[in-house]
Amino acid sequence: MKNIRNFCIIAHIDHGKSTLADRLLQVTNTISARELQNQTLDDMDLERERGITIKSHAIQMEYEKDGEKYILNLIDTPGHVDFSYEVSRSIAACEGALLIVDAAQSIQAQTISNLYLALENNLEIIPVLNKIDLPSANPEEVTDDIVDLLGCDPEDVLRCSGKTGEGVLELLHTIIEKVPAPVGDPEAPLQALIFDSVYNPFRGIEAFYKVVNGEIKKGDQVKFMATNKKYFADEIGTLKLNQVEKKTIKTGDVGYIISGIKDASEVKVGDTITLVDNPAAEAIDGFEEVKPMVFAGIYPVDTEDYEDLRASIEKLRLNDASLTFEAESSAALGFGFRCGFLGMLHLEIVQERLEREFGMTVITTVPNVSYEAYLEKDPEKAIHVHNPSELPDPSGLNRVEEPYIRAAIITKSEFVGPVMSLCIEKRGELQSQTYLTQHRVEMIFNMPLAEVVFDFYDRLKSISKGYASFDYAPSGMKASKLVKVDIMIHGDVVDALSALIHVDNAYNIGKKMCEKLRELIPRQQFDIPIQAAIGAKIIARETIKALRKDVTAKCYGGDISRKRKLLEKQKAGKKKMRQIGRVEVPQSAFLAVLKLND
């Protein structure tokens, strides 16, 4: 056990975590030159296409130093704020963390929030300066930033290049020297913490765990403490690039278990595995529940696929524990699910994975956040509103509270003005402004989560030429003047397009939505009115004109009454058609509402 090292790699997005992991795998000969490809651990097509890590990936390496054999369990984590839940789970299974900082970009918002996560879990932090081979690298200045942040000595900061492999061997030796060995009692009853799981269509659910106390043997009868279900450990082993079967996994080590579990709801990430014969007295604590930030409805395009969609979301949830869902129905779209996500990128990735991995084509409704409504008759009792259609009647409402966040933005000093005006436009209040160096500023805003959901991140990147980094944490609920804006097409309310919006923005957004829908809904044989309404009051209207045939083309001159007669006849036909006509809203219209500022 004293020769085991469990560590994870944490950093802001695109600071070279996965490339550095490749070099570590190469130096320890864990993978052959033939198996090596760029970002080896990113095994999902989506990760390769976008160049981001979506899932944390565990892999075991073996290395010999001074005649001693060491087992190194590495977990490569995502860097985007939307996948911070993956990072928190990885940190729970480690004793040390490599904090990687890009020598060209310096410290960014997610670097700081990941560092605090690791410090809360008492991890040994090894600061690493990566990408020192870049022409734009500024190692001296960035080292000073790291020293200020961590309070370490400048010589403690390791300098590496994931691309050229420079400094990787020294990094490996530092991990062995500095990261503490896991602590646990090999004689105690088995306690193993599940930190991830994945669905295998042939073998059922594979759970990944870290053994905290005791040991697990092949063939043992085990119990999952949260669900109280019992299984046999049909196969256990460690995670190399492919799974390696073992007879025993001892204290402090990381491994996988396959026990033929078919039902996705029986494995919960954060659960404790113990033995049936000699059970542990209590489960491992310190695991936090996920708090979804953004809610959206996901509906099958064909209503008959509802059950298939349920199965697909359950399997996907195994692999992505931060996804939450519950069944709901909509008048416009039929039966579907109201899902909770950690952010807009998370929503996009889930939708894409449903299409690619499970072949499900889905319609996503307008994303919104979760509100709390209070009624006049009981102003203390909160009603949770996940969907605008659940908002109680405004006449009986006392107040509506919306979630606020503490947003930390780090940017270059020249972009302070544009960033500030964007945040104030989004109803943000500046809390503090700190100069980290003379060129880098950290700004803290208190702002409504609903304003950040749509296009905030994209606009922040464009006004700062890509130099602003953004991170947020919930800061509580606050009463706001919110109204429900309904979109009516041809007189019918389309509940999937309803949104809860602040009074000041309601008219603007209602008008933009109507204009956007007018472009996207195909013309029919009759006029289609598109209206935005708050209660019974119409605040905006656009009309899609009918397709008309030129019925007067055959009249050359002659009496005007002949033309009028033909036009009146056409008008009567259109009127009749309008009464029986139905408007199909295309899928692109539901998605277009997300991009109102384009």
Coordinates of C-alpha atoms in Angstrom, one line a residue:
M1 CA 0.0 0.0 0.0
K2 CA 2.9 2.4 0.7
N3 CA 3.8 2.2 -3.0
I4 CA 0.4 3.3 -4.3
R5 CA -0.1 6.9 -5.5
N6 CA -3.6 8.2 -6.4
F7 CA -3.6 11.6 -8.1
C8 CA -5.7 13.6 -10.5
I9 CA -4.9 16.4 -13.0
I10 CA -6.8 19.6 -12.6
A11 CA -6.6 22.8 -14.7
H12 CA -8.6 25.3 -16.6
I13 CA -10.0 24.2 -20.0
D14 CA -7.2 23.9 -22.7
H15 CA -4.2 24.1 -20.4
G16 CA -2.8 20.8 -21.7
K17 CA -4.0 18.2 -19.1
S18 CA -4.7 15.4 -21.6
T19 CA -1.5 15.9 -23.5
L20 CA 0.5 15.8 -20.3
A21 CA -1.3 12.6 -19.3
D22 CA -0.2 11.1 -22.7
R23 CA 3.5 11.9 -21.8
L24 CA 3.1 10.2 -18.4
L25 CA 1.7 7.1 -20.0
Q26 CA 4.6 7.1 -22.5
V27 CA 7.3 7.5 -19.9
T28 CA 5.9 4.7 -17.7
N29 CA 5.5 2.4 -20.8
T30 CA 1.8 1.9 -20.0
I31 CA 0.9 2.2 -23.7
S32 CA 2.9 1.2 -26.7
A33 CA 3.9 3.7 -29.5
R34 CA 1.3 2.0 -31.7
E35 CA -1.6 2.6 -29.2
L36 CA -0.6 6.2 -28.6
Q37 CA -2.6 9.0 -30.2
N38 CA -3.1 12.6 -29.2
Q39 CA -5.2 12.8 -26.0
T40 CA -5.3 9.0 -25.7
L41 CA -7.6 9.0 -22.7
D42 CA -10.3 11.1 -24.5
D43 CA -12.0 8.0 -26.0
M44 CA -15.3 9.7 -27.0
D45 CA -15.7 11.0 -30.6
L46 CA -17.2 14.2 -29.2
E47 CA -14.2 14.8 -27.0
R48 CA -11.8 14.5 -30.0
E49 CA -13.9 16.7 -32.3
R50 CA -14.3 19.5 -29.8
G51 CA -10.8 19.1 -28.3
I52 CA -12.3 19.1 -24.7
T53 CA -12.4 16.5 -22.0
I54 CA -16.0 15.7 -21.0
K55 CA -15.5 12.6 -18.8
S56 CA -12.9 12.0 -16.2
H57 CA -10.7 9.1 -17.2
A58 CA -8.9 6.7 -14.8
I59 CA -5.8 4.7 -15.8
Q60 CA -3.2 2.8 -13.8
M61 CA 0.5 3.1 -14.5
E62 CA 3.5 1.2 -13.1
Y63 CA 6.9 2.7 -12.6
E64 CA 10.2 1.6 -11.0
K65 CA 12.3 4.1 -9.0
D66 CA 15.4 3.2 -7.0
G67 CA 14.5 -0.5 -7.2
E68 CA 11.0 0.0 -5.8
K69 CA 7.9 -0.7 -7.9
Y70 CA 5.2 2.0 -7.7
I71 CA 1.5 1.8 -8.8
L72 CA 0.3 5.2 -10.0
N73 CA -3.5 5.7 -10.4
L74 CA -4.1 8.8 -12.6
I75 CA -7.5 10.5 -13.2
D76 CA -7.6 13.0 -16.0
T77 CA -10.4 15.5 -15.3
P78 CA -12.4 17.9 -17.5
G79 CA -11.6 21.7 -17.4
H80 CA -14.9 23.3 -18.4
V81 CA -17.1 24.8 -15.6
D82 CA -20.1 22.7 -16.7
F83 CA -18.2 19.5 -15.8
S84 CA -17.0 20.5 -12.4
Y85 CA -19.1 17.7 -10.8
E86 CA -16.8 15.2 -12.6
V87 CA -13.8 17.0 -11.0
S88 CA -15.3 16.8 -7.5
R89 CA -15.8 13.1 -7.8
S90 CA -12.3 12.5 -9.1
I91 CA -10.9 14.5 -6.2
A92 CA -12.8 12.3 -3.7
A93 CA -10.8 9.3 -4.9
C94 CA -7.3 10.9 -4.7
E95 CA -4.6 12.0 -2.3
G96 CA -2.8 14.4 -4.5
A97 CA -3.5 16.7 -7.5
L98 CA -1.3 18.2 -10.2
L99 CA -2.4 21.8 -10.7
I100 CA -1.5 22.6 -14.3
V101 CA -1.2 26.2 -15.4
D102 CA -0.5 27.3 -19.1
A103 CA 2.7 29.3 -19.3
A104 CA 1.1 31.5 -21.9
Q105 CA -2.3 32.0 -20.4
S106 CA -1.5 32.1 -16.7
I107 CA -4.0 31.4 -13.9
Q108 CA -7.7 31.5 -15.0
A109 CA -11.0 31.3 -13.2
Q110 CA -11.5 27.5 -13.3
T111 CA -7.9 27.0 -12.1
I112 CA -8.8 28.8 -8.9
S113 CA -12.1 27.0 -8.3
N114 CA -10.6 23.6 -8.9
L115 CA -7.7 24.4 -6.6
Y116 CA -10.2 25.3 -3.8
L117 CA -12.0 22.0 -4.4
A118 CA -8.8 20.1 -4.0
L119 CA -7.8 22.1 -0.9
E120 CA -11.2 21.4 0.8
N121 CA -10.4 17.6 0.4
N122 CA -6.9 18.1 1.9
L123 CA -5.1 17.0 -1.3
E124 CA -1.3 17.5 -1.7
I125 CA -1.0 20.1 -4.5
I126 CA 1.9 19.9 -7.0
P127 CA 2.0 23.1 -9.2
V128 CA 3.1 22.4 -12.8
L129 CA 3.9 25.1 -15.4
N130 CA 2.9 23.5 -18.8
K131 CA 3.5 24.6 -22.4
I132 CA 6.9 26.2 -21.7
D133 CA 8.0 25.4 -25.3
L134 CA 5.5 28.0 -26.7
P135 CA 7.0 31.2 -28.2
S136 CA 4.4 33.2 -26.3
A137 CA 5.2 31.5 -22.9
N138 CA 6.0 33.8 -20.0
P139 CA 7.3 31.3 -17.4
E140 CA 8.8 33.8 -14.9
E141 CA 5.7 36.0 -14.6
V142 CA 3.3 33.0 -14.4
T143 CA 5.5 31.3 -11.8
D144 CA 5.1 34.5 -9.7
D145 CA 1.3 34.2 -10.1
I146 CA 1.4 30.6 -8.9
V147 CA 3.6 31.5 -5.9
D148 CA 1.1 34.2 -5.0
L149 CA -1.9 31.9 -5.3
L150 CA -0.4 28.8 -3.5
G151 CA 2.1 30.5 -1.1
C152 CA 4.8 28.0 -2.2
D153 CA 8.4 28.6 -3.2
P154 CA 9.3 29.4 -6.9
E155 CA 11.5 26.3 -7.0
D156 CA 8.5 24.1 -6.1
V157 CA 6.8 25.0 -9.4
L158 CA 7.8 22.3 -12.0
R159 CA 8.3 23.3 -15.6
C160 CA 7.1 20.9 -18.2
S161 CA 6.0 20.6 -21.8
G162 CA 3.3 18.1 -22.7
K163 CA 4.1 18.5 -26.3
T164 CA 7.9 17.8 -26.2
G165 CA 8.0 15.7 -23.1
E166 CA 10.5 18.1 -21.3
G167 CA 10.4 17.9 -17.5
V168 CA 7.9 14.9 -17.5
L169 CA 10.4 12.5 -15.8
E170 CA 11.1 15.0 -13.0
L171 CA 7.3 15.4 -12.6
L172 CA 6.9 11.6 -12.2
H173 CA 9.6 11.5 -9.5
T174 CA 8.0 14.5 -7.7
I175 CA 4.6 12.7 -7.7
I176 CA 6.2 9.6 -6.0
E177 CA 8.0 11.7 -3.4
K178 CA 5.3 14.3 -2.6
V179 CA 1.9 12.6 -3.0
P180 CA 1.1 10.7 0.2
A181 CA 0.3 7.0 0.1
P182 CA -3.4 6.2 0.7
V183 CA -4.4 5.6 4.3
G184 CA -6.7 2.7 5.2
D185 CA -7.0 -0.4 7.3
P186 CA -6.4 -3.6 5.2
E187 CA -7.8 -5.7 8.1
A188 CA -11.1 -3.7 8.4
P189 CA -14.4 -4.7 6.6
L190 CA -14.4 -3.7 3.0
Q191 CA -15.4 -0.1 2.2
A192 CA -15.0 0.9 -1.5
L193 CA -16.2 4.3 -2.8
I194 CA -17.8 4.3 -6.3
F195 CA -16.6 7.3 -8.2
D196 CA -17.8 6.5 -11.7
S197 CA -19.7 3.9 -13.7
V198 CA -20.4 3.0 -17.3
Y199 CA -22.9 0.9 -19.2
N200 CA -21.6 -2.0 -21.3
P201 CA -24.4 -3.5 -23.5
F202 CA -22.8 -7.0 -23.3
R203 CA -21.8 -7.3 -19.6
G204 CA -24.1 -4.9 -17.8
I205 CA -22.9 -2.0 -15.6
E206 CA -19.2 -1.6 -14.8
A207 CA -18.6 0.4 -11.6
F208 CA -15.2 2.0 -10.9
Y209 CA -14.2 2.4 -7.2
K210 CA -11.4 3.1 -4.8
V211 CA -10.9 0.7 -2.0
V212 CA -10.7 2.7 1.2
N213 CA -10.6 -0.1 3.8
G214 CA -10.3 -3.9 3.5
E215 CA -9.9 -5.8 0.2
I216 CA -12.2 -7.3 -2.5
K217 CA -11.7 -10.7 -4.1
K218 CA -13.1 -12.2 -7.2
G219 CA -16.3 -14.2 -6.5
D220 CA -17.1 -12.3 -3.2
Q221 CA -20.7 -11.5 -2.5
V222 CA -20.9 -7.7 -2.2
K223 CA -23.5 -5.3 -1.2
F224 CA -24.2 -1.7 -2.4
M225 CA -25.1 0.2 0.7
A226 CA -27.3 2.9 -0.8
T227 CA -29.7 0.5 -2.5
N228 CA -29.0 -2.6 -0.2
K229 CA -28.7 -4.8 -3.3
K230 CA -26.4 -7.8 -3.3
Y231 CA -24.3 -9.2 -6.2
F232 CA -21.4 -11.5 -6.8
A233 CA -18.1 -9.9 -8.0
D234 CA -18.0 -11.9 -11.3
E235 CA -14.9 -10.0 -12.4
I236 CA -12.7 -7.4 -10.7
G237 CA -9.5 -5.8 -12.0
T238 CA -7.6 -2.6 -12.6
L239 CA -7.9 0.0 -15.3
K240 CA -5.1 0.2 -17.8
L241 CA -5.9 1.3 -21.3
N242 CA -8.0 -1.9 -21.4
Q243 CA -9.3 -3.6 -18.3
V244 CA -6.9 -6.0 -16.6
E245 CA -8.5 -8.8 -14.6
K246 CA -7.2 -9.4 -11.1
K247 CA -7.9 -11.9 -8.3
T248 CA -7.8 -9.3 -5.5
I249 CA -7.9 -5.5 -5.2
K250 CA -6.3 -4.3 -2.0
T251 CA -6.6 -1.2 0.2
G252 CA -5.8 2.1 -1.5
D253 CA -6.0 0.8 -5.0
V254 CA -8.5 1.7 -7.7
G255 CA -10.4 -0.9 -9.8
Y256 CA -13.6 -1.9 -11.5
I257 CA -16.3 -4.5 -10.8
I258 CA -18.6 -6.3 -13.2
S259 CA -21.5 -8.2 -11.6
G260 CA -24.1 -8.4 -14.3
I261 CA -26.2 -5.5 -13.1
K262 CA -28.7 -4.6 -15.8
D263 CA -30.8 -1.9 -14.1
A264 CA -29.2 1.5 -14.2
S265 CA -31.0 2.7 -11.1
E266 CA -29.2 0.2 -8.9
V267 CA -25.8 1.8 -9.2
K268 CA -25.3 5.3 -7.6
V269 CA -22.1 7.2 -7.9
G270 CA -20.8 8.0 -4.4
D271 CA -22.2 4.7 -3.0
T272 CA -20.1 2.4 -0.8
I273 CA -19.5 -1.3 -1.7
T274 CA -19.1 -3.7 1.2
L275 CA -19.1 -7.5 1.8
V276 CA -22.3 -9.3 2.7
D277 CA -20.5 -11.7 5.1
N278 CA -18.5 -9.0 6.9
P279 CA -20.3 -5.7 6.3
A280 CA -18.9 -2.2 7.2
A281 CA -20.8 -0.4 9.9
E282 CA -21.4 2.7 7.8
A283 CA -21.0 4.1 4.3
I284 CA -18.2 6.5 3.4
D285 CA -19.4 10.1 3.8
G286 CA -18.3 13.4 2.3
F287 CA -20.0 12.9 -1.1
E288 CA -22.1 15.8 -2.3
E289 CA -25.4 15.6 -4.3
V290 CA -25.4 17.3 -7.7
K291 CA -27.3 20.6 -8.0
P292 CA -28.6 21.2 -11.5
M293 CA -28.4 24.8 -12.7
V294 CA -30.3 24.7 -16.0
F295 CA -33.6 22.8 -16.8
A296 CA -34.9 21.9 -20.2
G297 CA -37.5 19.5 -21.6
I298 CA -36.2 16.7 -23.8
Y299 CA -38.9 15.1 -26.0
P300 CA -38.7 12.3 -28.6
V301 CA -39.5 13.5 -32.2
D302 CA -41.8 10.5 -32.5
T303 CA -44.0 10.0 -29.4
E304 CA -43.7 6.2 -29.8
D305 CA -40.0 6.4 -28.8
Y306 CA -40.8 7.7 -25.3
E307 CA -39.8 4.4 -23.5
D308 CA -36.6 4.1 -25.7
L309 CA -35.7 7.6 -24.7
R310 CA -36.2 6.8 -21.0
A311 CA -33.9 3.8 -21.3
S312 CA -31.3 5.9 -23.2
I313 CA -31.3 8.7 -20.6
E314 CA -31.0 6.2 -17.7
K315 CA -27.9 4.5 -19.4
L316 CA -26.4 7.9 -20.1
R317 CA -26.9 9.0 -16.5
L318 CA -24.7 6.1 -15.4
N319 CA -21.9 7.6 -17.3
D320 CA -22.8 11.2 -16.4
A321 CA -24.1 11.3 -12.8
S322 CA -24.7 15.1 -12.9
L323 CA -27.7 14.6 -15.2
T324 CA -31.1 14.6 -13.4
F325 CA -34.5 13.9 -15.0
E326 CA -38.2 13.4 -14.3
A327 CA -41.1 12.7 -16.6
E328 CA -43.3 15.5 -17.9
S329 CA -45.8 16.2 -20.7
S330 CA -46.5 19.1 -22.9
A331 CA -49.6 20.0 -25.0
A332 CA -47.4 20.8 -28.0
L333 CA -44.8 18.0 -27.8
G334 CA -46.5 15.0 -26.0
F335 CA -44.6 13.0 -23.4
G336 CA -41.0 13.7 -22.5
F337 CA -38.6 14.5 -19.7
R338 CA -37.6 17.6 -17.7
C339 CA -33.9 17.3 -17.3
G340 CA -31.5 19.2 -15.1
F341 CA -28.0 20.1 -16.4
L342 CA -25.0 21.9 -15.0
G343 CA -24.9 24.4 -17.9
M344 CA -25.5 25.0 -21.6
L345 CA -22.5 23.1 -22.8
H346 CA -23.6 20.2 -20.7
L347 CA -27.1 20.3 -22.3
E348 CA -25.6 20.4 -25.8
I349 CA -23.3 17.5 -25.0
V350 CA -26.1 15.4 -23.6
Q351 CA -28.3 16.0 -26.6
E352 CA -25.4 15.1 -28.9
R353 CA -24.6 11.9 -27.0
L354 CA -28.3 10.8 -27.1
E355 CA -28.2 11.1 -30.9
R356 CA -24.8 9.4 -31.4
E357 CA -24.6 6.7 -28.7
F358 CA -28.3 5.8 -28.6
G359 CA -29.7 6.9 -32.0
M360 CA -32.4 9.1 -30.4
T361 CA -33.4 12.3 -32.2
V362 CA -34.9 14.6 -29.7
I363 CA -36.4 18.1 -29.4
T364 CA -35.1 20.3 -26.6
T365 CA -37.3 23.1 -25.2
V366 CA -36.1 26.5 -24.2
P367 CA -33.8 26.0 -21.2
N368 CA -34.7 27.8 -18.0
V369 CA -33.6 27.8 -14.3
S370 CA -35.6 26.7 -11.3
Y371 CA -37.6 29.4 -9.5
E372 CA -39.5 29.5 -6.2
A373 CA -43.0 31.0 -6.1
Y374 CA -44.7 32.2 -2.9
L375 CA -48.5 32.6 -2.7
E376 CA -50.4 35.4 -0.8
K377 CA -52.3 32.9 1.3
D378 CA -49.0 31.2 2.5
P379 CA -46.1 33.5 1.9
E380 CA -43.6 31.3 3.8
K381 CA -44.1 28.1 1.7
A382 CA -42.1 27.9 -1.5
I383 CA -43.4 26.2 -4.6
H384 CA -40.6 25.0 -6.9
V385 CA -41.1 26.0 -10.5
H386 CA -39.0 24.1 -13.0
N387 CA -41.2 24.8 -15.9
P388 CA -42.9 28.2 -16.8
S389 CA -46.2 26.4 -17.2
E390 CA -46.1 25.4 -13.5
L391 CA -46.1 29.1 -12.4
P392 CA -49.3 29.7 -10.3
D393 CA -51.9 32.3 -11.3
P394 CA -50.3 35.8 -11.0
S395 CA -53.3 37.2 -9.2
G396 CA -52.6 35.0 -6.1
L397 CA -48.8 35.4 -6.2
N398 CA -46.9 37.1 -3.4
R399 CA -43.5 37.0 -5.0
V400 CA -41.2 35.0 -7.2
E401 CA -37.6 34.3 -6.3
E402 CA -34.9 33.4 -8.8
P403 CA -31.4 31.9 -8.2
Y404 CA -28.4 34.2 -8.1
I405 CA -24.8 33.3 -8.6
R406 CA -21.4 34.6 -7.6
A407 CA -19.6 35.0 -10.9
A408 CA -15.8 35.3 -11.0
I409 CA -14.4 36.7 -14.2
I410 CA -10.7 37.0 -14.8
T411 CA -9.6 39.1 -17.8
K412 CA -6.9 41.4 -19.2
S413 CA -7.2 44.9 -17.8
E414 CA -7.9 46.4 -21.3
F415 CA -11.3 44.5 -21.4
V416 CA -12.6 45.7 -18.0
G417 CA -15.0 48.2 -19.6
P418 CA -16.8 45.9 -22.1
V419 CA -17.0 43.0 -19.5
M420 CA -18.5 45.3 -16.9
S421 CA -21.1 46.7 -19.3
L422 CA -22.1 43.2 -20.4
C423 CA -22.6 42.1 -16.8
I424 CA -24.6 45.2 -15.9
E425 CA -26.8 44.6 -19.0
K426 CA -27.4 41.1 -17.6
R427 CA -28.6 42.6 -14.3
G428 CA -25.3 41.9 -12.5
E429 CA -24.0 43.9 -9.5
L430 CA -20.2 44.4 -9.1
Q431 CA -19.1 43.0 -5.7
S432 CA -15.3 43.5 -6.0
Q433 CA -12.5 44.1 -8.4
T434 CA -8.9 42.9 -7.7
Y435 CA -5.8 43.4 -9.8
L436 CA -4.0 40.0 -9.7
T437 CA -1.1 41.5 -11.7
Q438 CA -0.9 44.9 -13.4
H439 CA -2.4 43.3 -16.6
R440 CA -4.9 40.8 -15.1
V441 CA -8.1 41.7 -13.2
E442 CA -10.5 39.5 -11.2
M443 CA -14.1 40.8 -11.0
I444 CA -16.7 39.3 -8.8
F445 CA -20.4 39.9 -9.8
N446 CA -23.6 38.9 -8.1
M447 CA -26.0 38.2 -11.0
P448 CA -29.2 36.1 -11.8
L449 CA -28.4 32.6 -13.2
A450 CA -31.2 33.0 -15.8
E451 CA -29.2 35.8 -17.5
V452 CA -26.1 33.6 -17.8
V453 CA -27.9 30.6 -19.2
F454 CA -28.3 31.8 -22.8
D455 CA -25.6 33.6 -24.6
F456 CA -23.5 35.1 -21.8
Y457 CA -20.4 32.9 -22.1
D458 CA -20.2 33.3 -25.9
R459 CA -20.6 37.1 -25.7
L460 CA -18.0 37.3 -22.9
K461 CA -15.5 35.4 -25.1
S462 CA -16.1 37.6 -28.1
I463 CA -15.8 41.0 -26.3
S464 CA -12.6 39.9 -24.6
K465 CA -11.1 38.3 -27.7
G466 CA -11.1 35.0 -25.9
Y467 CA -9.1 36.2 -22.9
A468 CA -11.8 36.2 -20.2
S469 CA -12.3 33.1 -18.1
F470 CA -15.5 32.6 -16.2
D471 CA -16.5 30.5 -13.2
Y472 CA -19.6 30.6 -10.9
A473 CA -21.1 29.2 -7.8
P474 CA -24.7 29.5 -6.5
S475 CA -25.2 32.3 -3.9
G476 CA -28.9 31.9 -3.0
M477 CA -32.4 33.1 -4.0
K478 CA -33.6 36.7 -4.4
A479 CA -37.0 38.1 -5.1
S480 CA -37.4 39.5 -8.7
K481 CA -40.2 41.0 -10.9
L482 CA -40.7 38.1 -13.3
V483 CA -43.5 37.6 -15.8
K484 CA -44.4 34.6 -17.9
V485 CA -44.2 35.4 -21.6
D486 CA -46.4 33.0 -23.7
I487 CA -46.0 32.6 -27.4
M488 CA -49.2 32.1 -29.4
I489 CA -49.1 30.7 -32.9
H490 CA -52.4 30.9 -34.7
G491 CA -54.2 31.6 -31.5
D492 CA -52.8 28.5 -29.6
V493 CA -50.3 28.8 -26.8
V494 CA -47.2 26.8 -27.5
D495 CA -46.2 25.8 -24.0
A496 CA -42.7 24.6 -25.1
L497 CA -41.8 28.2 -26.0
S498 CA -43.1 29.8 -22.8
A499 CA -40.4 31.6 -20.7
L500 CA -40.2 33.4 -17.4
I501 CA -38.5 36.7 -18.0
H502 CA -37.7 39.8 -16.0
V503 CA -40.2 42.6 -16.6
D504 CA -37.6 45.0 -18.1
N505 CA -36.6 42.5 -20.8
A506 CA -40.1 41.0 -21.5
Y507 CA -41.1 43.3 -24.4
N508 CA -37.7 43.0 -26.1
I509 CA -37.5 39.3 -25.9
G510 CA -41.1 38.7 -26.9
K511 CA -40.6 40.9 -30.0
K512 CA -37.4 39.1 -30.9
M513 CA -39.0 35.6 -30.5
C514 CA -41.9 36.6 -32.8
E515 CA -39.5 37.9 -35.4
K516 CA -37.4 34.8 -35.3
L517 CA -40.4 32.4 -35.5
R518 CA -41.8 34.4 -38.5
E519 CA -38.6 33.6 -40.4
L520 CA -38.6 29.9 -39.4
I521 CA -42.2 28.7 -39.7
P522 CA -43.1 27.9 -43.3
R523 CA -45.9 29.9 -45.0
Q524 CA -49.3 28.2 -45.3
Q525 CA -52.4 28.8 -47.4
F526 CA -53.7 31.2 -44.7
D527 CA -52.3 34.1 -42.6
I528 CA -50.6 32.9 -39.4
P529 CA -50.5 35.4 -36.5
I530 CA -47.5 34.9 -34.1
Q531 CA -48.1 36.8 -30.8
A532 CA -46.2 37.2 -27.5
A533 CA -48.5 37.7 -24.5
I534 CA -48.2 38.4 -20.8
G535 CA -51.4 37.0 -19.4
A536 CA -54.2 38.4 -21.6
K537 CA -52.1 41.4 -22.8
I538 CA -50.4 41.0 -26.2
I539 CA -47.0 42.7 -26.2
A540 CA -45.8 41.8 -29.7
R541 CA -47.1 40.4 -33.0
E542 CA -45.8 39.3 -36.4
T543 CA -47.9 37.8 -39.2
I544 CA -46.8 35.2 -41.7
K545 CA -48.5 36.1 -44.9
A546 CA -50.5 33.5 -46.7
L547 CA -49.3 31.9 -50.0
R548 CA -51.7 33.5 -52.6
K549 CA -52.4 32.7 -56.2
D550 CA -52.8 35.7 -58.5
V551 CA -56.5 35.0 -59.3
T552 CA -56.9 38.2 -61.3
A553 CA -54.2 37.3 -63.8
K554 CA -56.9 36.3 -66.4
C555 CA -58.7 39.7 -66.3
Y556 CA -57.4 42.0 -68.9
G557 CA -59.0 45.4 -68.3
G558 CA -62.8 45.3 -68.0
D559 CA -65.0 46.1 -65.1
I560 CA -63.3 46.3 -61.6
S561 CA -66.2 44.3 -60.1
R562 CA -65.0 41.2 -62.0
K563 CA -61.6 41.4 -60.2
R564 CA -63.3 42.2 -56.9
K565 CA -65.6 39.2 -57.2
L566 CA -62.6 36.9 -57.8
L567 CA -60.7 38.4 -54.8
E568 CA -63.7 38.1 -52.5
K569 CA -64.1 34.4 -53.5
Q570 CA -60.4 33.8 -52.7
K571 CA -60.8 35.6 -49.4
A572 CA -63.8 33.4 -48.4
G573 CA -61.7 30.3 -49.2
K574 CA -58.8 31.6 -47.0
K575 CA -61.2 32.3 -44.2
K576 CA -62.5 28.8 -44.3
M577 CA -59.0 27.4 -44.5
R578 CA -57.9 29.4 -41.5
Q579 CA -60.6 27.8 -39.3
I580 CA -59.6 24.3 -40.1
G581 CA -55.8 24.8 -40.7
R582 CA -53.1 23.7 -38.2
V583 CA -49.6 25.0 -37.9
E584 CA -46.7 22.5 -37.5
V585 CA -43.8 24.2 -35.7
P586 CA -40.5 22.9 -37.1
Q587 CA -37.8 21.7 -34.7
S588 CA -35.4 24.5 -35.7
A589 CA -37.9 27.0 -34.3
F590 CA -37.5 25.5 -30.8
L591 CA -33.7 25.7 -31.0
A592 CA -33.6 29.2 -32.6
V593 CA -35.1 30.8 -29.5
L594 CA -31.7 30.1 -27.8
K595 CA -29.8 32.2 -30.3
L596 CA -31.9 35.4 -30.2
N597 CA -28.9 37.7 -30.4
D598 CA -27.4 36.3 -33.6

